[in-house]
Amino acid sequence: MGFLEELRALFPPGRLLTKEAELVPYESDALTAYRRRPLAVVLPERKEEVVEAVRLCYRHGVPFVARGSGTSLSGGSLPVEGGLVIALNRMNRILRLDPKARIAVVEPGVVNLEVSRQAAPFGLYYAPDPSSQPISTIGGNVAFNSGGAHCLKYGMTAGHVLALEVVTPQGEVVRLGGEGLETVGPDLHGFFVGTEGLLGVALEITLRLLPKPEAYHTLLAAYGSLEAAGNAVSQVIRSGLLPGAMEIMDRLAIEAAEAAVKAGYPRVEALLIVELEGPKEEVEEEAKLLAQVIKESGALEVRVAQSEAERQAIWKGRKAAFSAVGRLSPDYIVQDGVVPRSRLGEALKEIERLSQEYGLRVANVFHAGDGNLHPLVLYDGKKPGELERAEELAGEILKLCVRLGGSLTGEHGIGVEKKEYMPKMFAPEDLLAMERVKEALDPQGLANRGKVLPGHGQGPHLGEVYA
């Protein structure tokens, strides 16, 4: 029996997609300049179906990609041509929520924000908050070790995953980690988080929940230059404050957010959002120090949210910034390199210079607290040569991040977009070690083939589409 025939025996009609029109929505992720058409897409509803699909791929030597909502911005959930897409959105159940133990056991298709919604009646929430949290799934967050605005204080996804049930590329089901914060032996569940689907598919995920902060203090400061806003971030951290979040938006991002959601932002060159959170008395004292630091940083205007509605309005514009940029340009490439906080102003100044050199606009909106940049290179793919120029500019920004002592990615992952830049950051010995781990756990190279590791698999060229 052939591969497709065996799939049909596993999945009923409607949950096995093979027709051209059915496959088109799965050809790319949120980085739509990359496209590949899979052989088929399956829609499992139980973990046993995922396991059987992976085992079938292993027997037939068919590569596979696990996919959630497809919000990856690095081509990480791009299909492998001729391979299988395992779409996990229907596995969206919260299997257990234990408020006493402060944990939630979820399937990989559960949407990030839904965990906090279900935990809210118990005064708990799930801390990692990527901008895509109303859409992105926990399985995808695990694959890319997603962060978000509040990762400055609370850390990335890896710090909030306690345990995983995983099916390996060879079809073996394993459990990693446990329900406690401390486990015996190697941190295997932590090792799995952020591997971008190269080592298997998560079937169940045990998450750590936190008590909701008692109080918030959300401040919006306006600056006359992007560099001044970047330098203000270093001043806040130098003061000893550890805000829950610090975000920066430049003039282009502000313009886009205003057009999209009318957040009421001042029209300036740069905005800094700082949010303090914690016990009420602590936040009140920290707010006094923050006010003094922001005043000394040369802010042109300062606003403080006086209600939850005003706080949400400030965040609404920031959370909408990525998609809103589509109002300014028909196409854009978003990067997510990281630089040390102390060199943030320097990095932003150089990005501005590169923008002028390449004749392309760059909108900046990013997690300033941990130096995780998100420059959006705007271009028009219909104009000859603009895509290539945008790619080159995006590459220069990545090389700048590494040169300043940072990294290629903070949370979007390497995927196919950044894999050829890996030798800029890692020595040959480092890359060889990664390859040996991949080959030991996936000798046929089936799981998310062609991602992350340079030279592995035939990754597509940016902009390639099917005729």
PDB file of N, CA and C in Angstrom, residues 20-106:
ATOM      1  N   GLU A  20      -5.358  20.545  -5.019  1.00  0.00           N
ATOM      2  CA  GLU A  20      -4.572  21.772  -5.147  1.00  0.00           C
ATOM      3  C   GLU A  20      -5.181  22.933  -4.367  1.00  0.00           C
ATOM      4  N   ALA A  21      -6.471  23.148  -4.515  1.00  0.00           N
ATOM      5  CA  ALA A  21      -7.122  24.272  -3.831  1.00  0.00           C
ATOM      6  C   ALA A  21      -7.083  24.110  -2.315  1.00  0.00           C
ATOM      7  N   GLU A  22      -7.095  22.872  -1.842  1.00  0.00           N
ATOM      8  CA  GLU A  22      -7.038  22.618  -0.396  1.00  0.00           C
ATOM      9  C   GLU A  22      -5.641  22.878   0.168  1.00  0.00           C
ATOM     10  N   LEU A  23      -4.612  22.673  -0.666  1.00  0.00           N
ATOM     11  CA  LEU A  23      -3.229  22.793  -0.201  1.00  0.00           C
ATOM     12  C   LEU A  23      -2.708  24.226  -0.210  1.00  0.00           C
ATOM     13  N   VAL A  24      -3.308  25.080  -1.035  1.00  0.00           N
ATOM     14  CA  VAL A  24      -2.803  26.447  -1.192  1.00  0.00           C
ATOM     15  C   VAL A  24      -2.660  27.196   0.141  1.00  0.00           C
ATOM     16  N   PRO A  25      -3.648  27.132   1.058  1.00  0.00           N
ATOM     17  CA  PRO A  25      -3.496  27.870   2.321  1.00  0.00           C
ATOM     18  C   PRO A  25      -2.314  27.407   3.174  1.00  0.00           C
ATOM     19  N   TYR A  26      -1.785  26.228   2.894  1.00  0.00           N
ATOM     20  CA  TYR A  26      -0.690  25.681   3.698  1.00  0.00           C
ATOM     21  C   TYR A  26       0.671  25.852   3.028  1.00  0.00           C
ATOM     22  N   GLU A  27       0.714  26.547   1.881  1.00  0.00           N
ATOM     23  CA  GLU A  27       1.960  26.672   1.131  1.00  0.00           C
ATOM     24  C   GLU A  27       3.003  27.548   1.817  1.00  0.00           C
ATOM     25  N   SER A  28       2.568  28.427   2.698  1.00  0.00           N
ATOM     26  CA  SER A  28       3.518  29.318   3.361  1.00  0.00           C
ATOM     27  C   SER A  28       3.035  29.604   4.775  1.00  0.00           C
ATOM     28  N   ASP A  29       3.913  30.242   5.547  1.00  0.00           N
ATOM     29  CA  ASP A  29       3.482  30.737   6.857  1.00  0.00           C
ATOM     30  C   ASP A  29       3.360  32.257   6.748  1.00  0.00           C
ATOM     31  N   ALA A  30       3.560  32.984   7.859  1.00  0.00           N
ATOM     32  CA  ALA A  30       3.353  34.434   7.822  1.00  0.00           C
ATOM     33  C   ALA A  30       4.420  35.161   7.009  1.00  0.00           C
ATOM     34  N   LEU A  31       5.515  34.483   6.691  1.00  0.00           N
ATOM     35  CA  LEU A  31       6.514  35.052   5.792  1.00  0.00           C
ATOM     36  C   LEU A  31       6.164  34.580   4.387  1.00  0.00           C
ATOM     37  N   THR A  32       5.212  35.273   3.774  1.00  0.00           N
ATOM     38  CA  THR A  32       4.559  34.753   2.575  1.00  0.00           C
ATOM     39  C   THR A  32       5.419  34.804   1.320  1.00  0.00           C
ATOM     40  N   ALA A  33       6.609  35.417   1.399  1.00  0.00           N
ATOM     41  CA  ALA A  33       7.484  35.425   0.226  1.00  0.00           C
ATOM     42  C   ALA A  33       8.060  34.038  -0.044  1.00  0.00           C
ATOM     43  N   TYR A  34       8.012  33.153   0.946  1.00  0.00           N
ATOM     44  CA  TYR A  34       8.433  31.757   0.760  1.00  0.00           C
ATOM     45  C   TYR A  34       7.201  30.908   0.487  1.00  0.00           C
ATOM     46  N   ARG A  35       7.300  30.005  -0.486  1.00  0.00           N
ATOM     47  CA  ARG A  35       6.173  29.096  -0.756  1.00  0.00           C
ATOM     48  C   ARG A  35       6.693  27.729  -1.179  1.00  0.00           C
ATOM     49  N   ARG A  36       6.027  26.693  -0.683  1.00  0.00           N
ATOM     50  CA  ARG A  36       6.278  25.313  -1.099  1.00  0.00           C
ATOM     51  C   ARG A  36       4.966  24.555  -0.984  1.00  0.00           C
ATOM     52  N   ARG A  37       4.723  23.649  -1.910  1.00  0.00           N
ATOM     53  CA  ARG A  37       3.475  22.892  -1.876  1.00  0.00           C
ATOM     54  C   ARG A  37       3.722  21.487  -1.331  1.00  0.00           C
ATOM     55  N   PRO A  38       3.003  21.107  -0.285  1.00  0.00           N
ATOM     56  CA  PRO A  38       3.177  19.757   0.268  1.00  0.00           C
ATOM     57  C   PRO A  38       2.448  18.725  -0.587  1.00  0.00           C
ATOM     58  N   LEU A  39       2.771  17.471  -0.331  1.00  0.00           N
ATOM     59  CA  LEU A  39       2.043  16.378  -0.973  1.00  0.00           C
ATOM     60  C   LEU A  39       0.628  16.291  -0.417  1.00  0.00           C
ATOM     61  N   ALA A  40       0.525  16.468   0.902  1.00  0.00           N
ATOM     62  CA  ALA A  40      -0.780  16.339   1.569  1.00  0.00           C
ATOM     63  C   ALA A  40      -0.740  17.057   2.914  1.00  0.00           C
ATOM     64  N   VAL A  41      -1.932  17.334   3.433  1.00  0.00           N
ATOM     65  CA  VAL A  41      -2.096  17.907   4.771  1.00  0.00           C
ATOM     66  C   VAL A  41      -3.060  17.011   5.545  1.00  0.00           C
ATOM     67  N   VAL A  42      -2.703  16.671   6.781  1.00  0.00           N
ATOM     68  CA  VAL A  42      -3.619  15.918   7.632  1.00  0.00           C
ATOM     69  C   VAL A  42      -4.042  16.783   8.809  1.00  0.00           C
ATOM     70  N   LEU A  43      -5.266  16.562   9.289  1.00  0.00           N
ATOM     71  CA  LEU A  43      -5.841  17.341  10.388  1.00  0.00           C
ATOM     72  C   LEU A  43      -6.190  16.406  11.541  1.00  0.00           C
ATOM     73  N   PRO A  44      -5.194  16.008  12.336  1.00  0.00           N
ATOM     74  CA  PRO A  44      -5.473  15.097  13.447  1.00  0.00           C
ATOM     75  C   PRO A  44      -6.292  15.765  14.539  1.00  0.00           C
ATOM     76  N   GLU A  45      -7.074  14.943  15.246  1.00  0.00           N
ATOM     77  CA  GLU A  45      -7.863  15.433  16.377  1.00  0.00           C
ATOM     78  C   GLU A  45      -7.449  14.777  17.681  1.00  0.00           C
ATOM     79  N   ARG A  46      -6.623  13.746  17.579  1.00  0.00           N
ATOM     80  CA  ARG A  46      -6.126  13.043  18.773  1.00  0.00           C
ATOM     81  C   ARG A  46      -4.631  12.807  18.613  1.00  0.00           C
ATOM     82  N   LYS A  47      -3.926  12.733  19.746  1.00  0.00           N
ATOM     83  CA  LYS A  47      -2.483  12.557  19.666  1.00  0.00           C
ATOM     84  C   LYS A  47      -2.101  11.232  19.024  1.00  0.00           C
ATOM     85  N   GLU A  48      -2.951  10.223  19.168  1.00  0.00           N
ATOM     86  CA  GLU A  48      -2.658   8.923  18.558  1.00  0.00           C
ATOM     87  C   GLU A  48      -2.582   9.042  17.034  1.00  0.00           C
ATOM     88  N   GLU A  49      -3.388   9.942  16.466  1.00  0.00           N
ATOM     89  CA  GLU A  49      -3.347  10.144  15.017  1.00  0.00           C
ATOM     90  C   GLU A  49      -2.044  10.812  14.585  1.00  0.00           C
ATOM     91  N   VAL A  50      -1.545  11.734  15.419  1.00  0.00           N
ATOM     92  CA  VAL A  50      -0.255  12.364  15.119  1.00  0.00           C
ATOM     93  C   VAL A  50       0.854  11.321  15.128  1.00  0.00           C
ATOM     94  N   VAL A  51       0.840  10.489  16.148  1.00  0.00           N
ATOM     95  CA  VAL A  51       1.871   9.447  16.274  1.00  0.00           C
ATOM     96  C   VAL A  51       1.842   8.514  15.060  1.00  0.00           C
ATOM     97  N   GLU A  52       0.671   8.091  14.659  1.00  0.00           N
ATOM     98  CA  GLU A  52       0.564   7.184  13.511  1.00  0.00           C
ATOM     99  C   GLU A  52       1.019   7.862  12.219  1.00  0.00           C
ATOM    100  N   ALA A  53       0.705   9.142  12.073  1.00  0.00           N
ATOM    101  CA  ALA A  53       1.137   9.876  10.882  1.00  0.00           C
ATOM    102  C   ALA A  53       2.663   9.969  10.830  1.00  0.00           C
ATOM    103  N   VAL A  54       3.293  10.257  11.968  1.00  0.00           N
ATOM    104  CA  VAL A  54       4.756  10.348  12.020  1.00  0.00           C
ATOM    105  C   VAL A  54       5.382   8.983  11.740  1.00  0.00           C
ATOM    106  N   ARG A  55       4.818   7.933  12.318  1.00  0.00           N
ATOM    107  CA  ARG A  55       5.352   6.588  12.066  1.00  0.00           C
ATOM    108  C   ARG A  55       5.218   6.196  10.601  1.00  0.00           C
ATOM    109  N   LEU A  56       4.135   6.613   9.991  1.00  0.00           N
ATOM    110  CA  LEU A  56       3.926   6.334   8.572  1.00  0.00           C
ATOM    111  C   LEU A  56       4.984   7.066   7.728  1.00  0.00           C
ATOM    112  N   CYS A  57       5.251   8.319   8.077  1.00  0.00           N
ATOM    113  CA  CYS A  57       6.297   9.082   7.379  1.00  0.00           C
ATOM    114  C   CYS A  57       7.649   8.382   7.525  1.00  0.00           C
ATOM    115  N   TYR A  58       7.929   7.891   8.708  1.00  0.00           N
ATOM    116  CA  TYR A  58       9.209   7.216   8.956  1.00  0.00           C
ATOM    117  C   TYR A  58       9.337   5.952   8.108  1.00  0.00           C
ATOM    118  N   ARG A  59       8.263   5.177   8.027  1.00  0.00           N
ATOM    119  CA  ARG A  59       8.310   3.935   7.236  1.00  0.00           C
ATOM    120  C   ARG A  59       8.508   4.212   5.752  1.00  0.00           C
ATOM    121  N   HIS A  60       7.911   5.305   5.267  1.00  0.00           N
ATOM    122  CA  HIS A  60       7.978   5.602   3.832  1.00  0.00           C
ATOM    123  C   HIS A  60       9.068   6.619   3.484  1.00  0.00           C
ATOM    124  N   GLY A  61       9.760   7.139   4.505  1.00  0.00           N
ATOM    125  CA  GLY A  61      10.803   8.129   4.237  1.00  0.00           C
ATOM    126  C   GLY A  61      10.272   9.452   3.728  1.00  0.00           C
ATOM    127  N   VAL A  62       9.085   9.824   4.174  1.00  0.00           N
ATOM    128  CA  VAL A  62       8.445  11.071   3.730  1.00  0.00           C
ATOM    129  C   VAL A  62       8.693  12.171   4.769  1.00  0.00           C
ATOM    130  N   PRO A  63       9.252  13.318   4.383  1.00  0.00           N
ATOM    131  CA  PRO A  63       9.466  14.400   5.349  1.00  0.00           C
ATOM    132  C   PRO A  63       8.148  15.010   5.810  1.00  0.00           C
ATOM    133  N   PHE A  64       8.142  15.561   7.016  1.00  0.00           N
ATOM    134  CA  PHE A  64       6.914  16.150   7.553  1.00  0.00           C
ATOM    135  C   PHE A  64       7.209  17.439   8.306  1.00  0.00           C
ATOM    136  N   VAL A  65       6.197  18.276   8.399  1.00  0.00           N
ATOM    137  CA  VAL A  65       6.262  19.536   9.133  1.00  0.00           C
ATOM    138  C   VAL A  65       5.020  19.636   9.998  1.00  0.00           C
ATOM    139  N   ALA A  66       5.190  19.894  11.287  1.00  0.00           N
ATOM    140  CA  ALA A  66       4.058  20.171  12.165  1.00  0.00           C
ATOM    141  C   ALA A  66       3.722  21.652  12.063  1.00  0.00           C
ATOM    142  N   ARG A  67       2.442  21.971  12.039  1.00  0.00           N
ATOM    143  CA  ARG A  67       2.015  23.367  11.848  1.00  0.00           C
ATOM    144  C   ARG A  67       0.881  23.705  12.807  1.00  0.00           C
ATOM    145  N   GLY A  68       0.930  24.913  13.356  1.00  0.00           N
ATOM    146  CA  GLY A  68      -0.163  25.410  14.174  1.00  0.00           C
ATOM    147  C   GLY A  68      -0.979  26.400  13.376  1.00  0.00           C
ATOM    148  N   SER A  69      -0.929  27.676  13.776  1.00  0.00           N
ATOM    149  CA  SER A  69      -1.692  28.702  13.071  1.00  0.00           C
ATOM    150  C   SER A  69      -0.929  29.315  11.909  1.00  0.00           C
ATOM    151  N   GLY A  70       0.318  28.913  11.728  1.00  0.00           N
ATOM    152  CA  GLY A  70       1.096  29.420  10.602  1.00  0.00           C
ATOM    153  C   GLY A  70       1.546  30.857  10.768  1.00  0.00           C
ATOM    154  N   THR A  71       1.747  31.312  12.012  1.00  0.00           N
ATOM    155  CA  THR A  71       2.163  32.697  12.243  1.00  0.00           C
ATOM    156  C   THR A  71       3.680  32.868  12.257  1.00  0.00           C
ATOM    157  N   SER A  72       4.425  31.813  11.983  1.00  0.00           N
ATOM    158  CA  SER A  72       5.886  31.905  11.955  1.00  0.00           C
ATOM    159  C   SER A  72       6.341  32.967  10.963  1.00  0.00           C
ATOM    160  N   LEU A  73       7.333  33.757  11.368  1.00  0.00           N
ATOM    161  CA  LEU A  73       7.830  34.844  10.528  1.00  0.00           C
ATOM    162  C   LEU A  73       9.210  34.548   9.954  1.00  0.00           C
ATOM    163  N   SER A  74       9.617  33.282   9.993  1.00  0.00           N
ATOM    164  CA  SER A  74      10.942  32.919   9.472  1.00  0.00           C
ATOM    165  C   SER A  74      10.872  31.783   8.458  1.00  0.00           C
ATOM    166  N   GLY A  75       9.669  31.435   8.030  1.00  0.00           N
ATOM    167  CA  GLY A  75       9.532  30.283   7.143  1.00  0.00           C
ATOM    168  C   GLY A  75       9.672  28.976   7.891  1.00  0.00           C
ATOM    169  N   GLY A  76       9.528  29.018   9.216  1.00  0.00           N
ATOM    170  CA  GLY A  76       9.736  27.835  10.041  1.00  0.00           C
ATOM    171  C   GLY A  76       8.706  26.747   9.836  1.00  0.00           C
ATOM    172  N   SER A  77       7.459  27.122   9.500  1.00  0.00           N
ATOM    173  CA  SER A  77       6.434  26.107   9.265  1.00  0.00           C
ATOM    174  C   SER A  77       6.128  25.954   7.776  1.00  0.00           C
ATOM    175  N   LEU A  78       7.074  26.379   6.951  1.00  0.00           N
ATOM    176  CA  LEU A  78       6.973  26.175   5.508  1.00  0.00           C
ATOM    177  C   LEU A  78       6.968  24.677   5.204  1.00  0.00           C
ATOM    178  N   PRO A  79       6.086  24.208   4.333  1.00  0.00           N
ATOM    179  CA  PRO A  79       6.089  22.773   4.008  1.00  0.00           C
ATOM    180  C   PRO A  79       7.363  22.357   3.286  1.00  0.00           C
ATOM    181  N   VAL A  80       7.636  21.069   3.340  1.00  0.00           N
ATOM    182  CA  VAL A  80       8.686  20.490   2.510  1.00  0.00           C
ATOM    183  C   VAL A  80       7.995  19.993   1.242  1.00  0.00           C
ATOM    184  N   GLU A  81       8.509  20.389   0.084  1.00  0.00           N
ATOM    185  CA  GLU A  81       7.872  19.975  -1.159  1.00  0.00           C
ATOM    186  C   GLU A  81       7.824  18.453  -1.243  1.00  0.00           C
ATOM    187  N   GLY A  82       6.622  17.924  -1.509  1.00  0.00           N
ATOM    188  CA  GLY A  82       6.466  16.474  -1.566  1.00  0.00           C
ATOM    189  C   GLY A  82       6.332  15.826  -0.210  1.00  0.00           C
ATOM    190  N   GLY A  83       6.274  16.636   0.845  1.00  0.00           N
ATOM    191  CA  GLY A  83       6.162  16.109   2.197  1.00  0.00           C
ATOM    192  C   GLY A  83       4.764  16.262   2.766  1.00  0.00           C
ATOM    193  N   LEU A  84       4.631  15.955   4.043  1.00  0.00           N
ATOM    194  CA  LEU A  84       3.345  15.995   4.735  1.00  0.00           C
ATOM    195  C   LEU A  84       3.309  17.149   5.720  1.00  0.00           C
ATOM    196  N   VAL A  85       2.200  17.865   5.752  1.00  0.00           N
ATOM    197  CA  VAL A  85       1.956  18.866   6.792  1.00  0.00           C
ATOM    198  C   VAL A  85       1.000  18.263   7.809  1.00  0.00           C
ATOM    199  N   ILE A  86       1.401  18.269   9.083  1.00  0.00           N
ATOM    200  CA  ILE A  86       0.547  17.793  10.165  1.00  0.00           C
ATOM    201  C   ILE A  86       0.000  19.038  10.863  1.00  0.00           C
ATOM    202  N   ALA A  87      -1.229  19.416  10.513  1.00  0.00           N
ATOM    203  CA  ALA A  87      -1.846  20.646  11.028  1.00  0.00           C
ATOM    204  C   ALA A  87      -2.550  20.339  12.348  1.00  0.00           C
ATOM    205  N   LEU A  88      -2.129  21.000  13.416  1.00  0.00           N
ATOM    206  CA  LEU A  88      -2.524  20.619  14.768  1.00  0.00           C
ATOM    207  C   LEU A  88      -3.615  21.484  15.383  1.00  0.00           C
ATOM    208  N   ASN A  89      -4.239  22.374  14.597  1.00  0.00           N
ATOM    209  CA  ASN A  89      -5.207  23.321  15.175  1.00  0.00           C
ATOM    210  C   ASN A  89      -6.414  22.662  15.825  1.00  0.00           C
ATOM    211  N   ARG A  90      -6.779  21.469  15.352  1.00  0.00           N
ATOM    212  CA  ARG A  90      -7.956  20.816  15.947  1.00  0.00           C
ATOM    213  C   ARG A  90      -7.639  20.161  17.288  1.00  0.00           C
ATOM    214  N   MET A  91      -6.366  20.049  17.605  1.00  0.00           N
ATOM    215  CA  MET A  91      -5.978  19.523  18.929  1.00  0.00           C
ATOM    216  C   MET A  91      -5.862  20.727  19.869  1.00  0.00           C
ATOM    217  N   ASN A  92      -7.010  21.265  20.244  1.00  0.00           N
ATOM    218  CA  ASN A  92      -7.057  22.555  20.938  1.00  0.00           C
ATOM    219  C   ASN A  92      -7.712  22.465  22.310  1.00  0.00           C
ATOM    220  N   ARG A  93      -7.523  21.347  22.981  1.00  0.00           N
ATOM    221  CA  ARG A  93      -8.148  21.166  24.295  1.00  0.00           C
ATOM    222  C   ARG A  93      -7.168  21.457  25.435  1.00  0.00           C
ATOM    223  N   ILE A  94      -7.679  22.130  26.451  1.00  0.00           N
ATOM    224  CA  ILE A  94      -6.939  22.241  27.718  1.00  0.00           C
ATOM    225  C   ILE A  94      -7.327  21.010  28.529  1.00  0.00           C
ATOM    226  N   LEU A  95      -6.419  20.096  28.662  1.00  0.00           N
ATOM    227  CA  LEU A  95      -6.718  18.792  29.241  1.00  0.00           C
ATOM    228  C   LEU A  95      -6.866  18.853  30.758  1.00  0.00           C
ATOM    229  N   ARG A  96      -6.153  19.775  31.365  1.00  0.00           N
ATOM    230  CA  ARG A  96      -6.188  19.866  32.836  1.00  0.00           C
ATOM    231  C   ARG A  96      -5.714  21.249  33.246  1.00  0.00           C
ATOM    232  N   LEU A  97      -6.427  21.856  34.175  1.00  0.00           N
ATOM    233  CA  LEU A  97      -5.998  23.128  34.738  1.00  0.00           C
ATOM    234  C   LEU A  97      -6.083  23.000  36.251  1.00  0.00           C
ATOM    235  N   ASP A  98      -4.939  23.025  36.903  1.00  0.00           N
ATOM    236  CA  ASP A  98      -4.863  22.804  38.345  1.00  0.00           C
ATOM    237  C   ASP A  98      -4.426  24.110  39.014  1.00  0.00           C
ATOM    238  N   PRO A  99      -5.372  24.875  39.563  1.00  0.00           N
ATOM    239  CA  PRO A  99      -5.004  26.170  40.158  1.00  0.00           C
ATOM    240  C   PRO A  99      -4.128  26.035  41.403  1.00  0.00           C
ATOM    241  N   LYS A 100      -4.262  24.925  42.136  1.00  0.00           N
ATOM    242  CA  LYS A 100      -3.425  24.750  43.327  1.00  0.00           C
ATOM    243  C   LYS A 100      -1.976  24.496  42.943  1.00  0.00           C
ATOM    244  N   ALA A 101      -1.775  23.660  41.941  1.00  0.00           N
ATOM    245  CA  ALA A 101      -0.417  23.371  41.471  1.00  0.00           C
ATOM    246  C   ALA A 101       0.082  24.451  40.510  1.00  0.00           C
ATOM    247  N   ARG A 102      -0.832  25.318  40.069  1.00  0.00           N
ATOM    248  CA  ARG A 102      -0.529  26.389  39.121  1.00  0.00           C
ATOM    249  C   ARG A 102       0.055  25.833  37.826  1.00  0.00           C
ATOM    250  N   ILE A 103      -0.627  24.850  37.264  1.00  0.00           N
ATOM    251  CA  ILE A 103      -0.202  24.287  35.986  1.00  0.00           C
ATOM    252  C   ILE A 103      -1.406  24.102  35.062  1.00  0.00           C
ATOM    253  N   ALA A 104      -1.119  24.062  33.773  1.00  0.00           N
ATOM    254  CA  ALA A 104      -2.121  23.716  32.768  1.00  0.00           C
ATOM    255  C   ALA A 104      -1.485  22.711  31.817  1.00  0.00           C
ATOM    256  N   VAL A 105      -2.199  21.629  31.543  1.00  0.00           N
ATOM    257  CA  VAL A 105      -1.746  20.636  30.567  1.00  0.00           C
ATOM    258  C   VAL A 105      -2.588  20.836  29.319  1.00  0.00           C
ATOM    259  N   VAL A 106      -1.921  21.139  28.201  1.00  0.00           N
ATOM    260  CA  VAL A 106      -2.652  21.526  26.994  1.00  0.00           C
ATOM    261  C   VAL A 106      -2.185  20.730  25.786  1.00  0.00           C
TER     262      VAL A 106
END
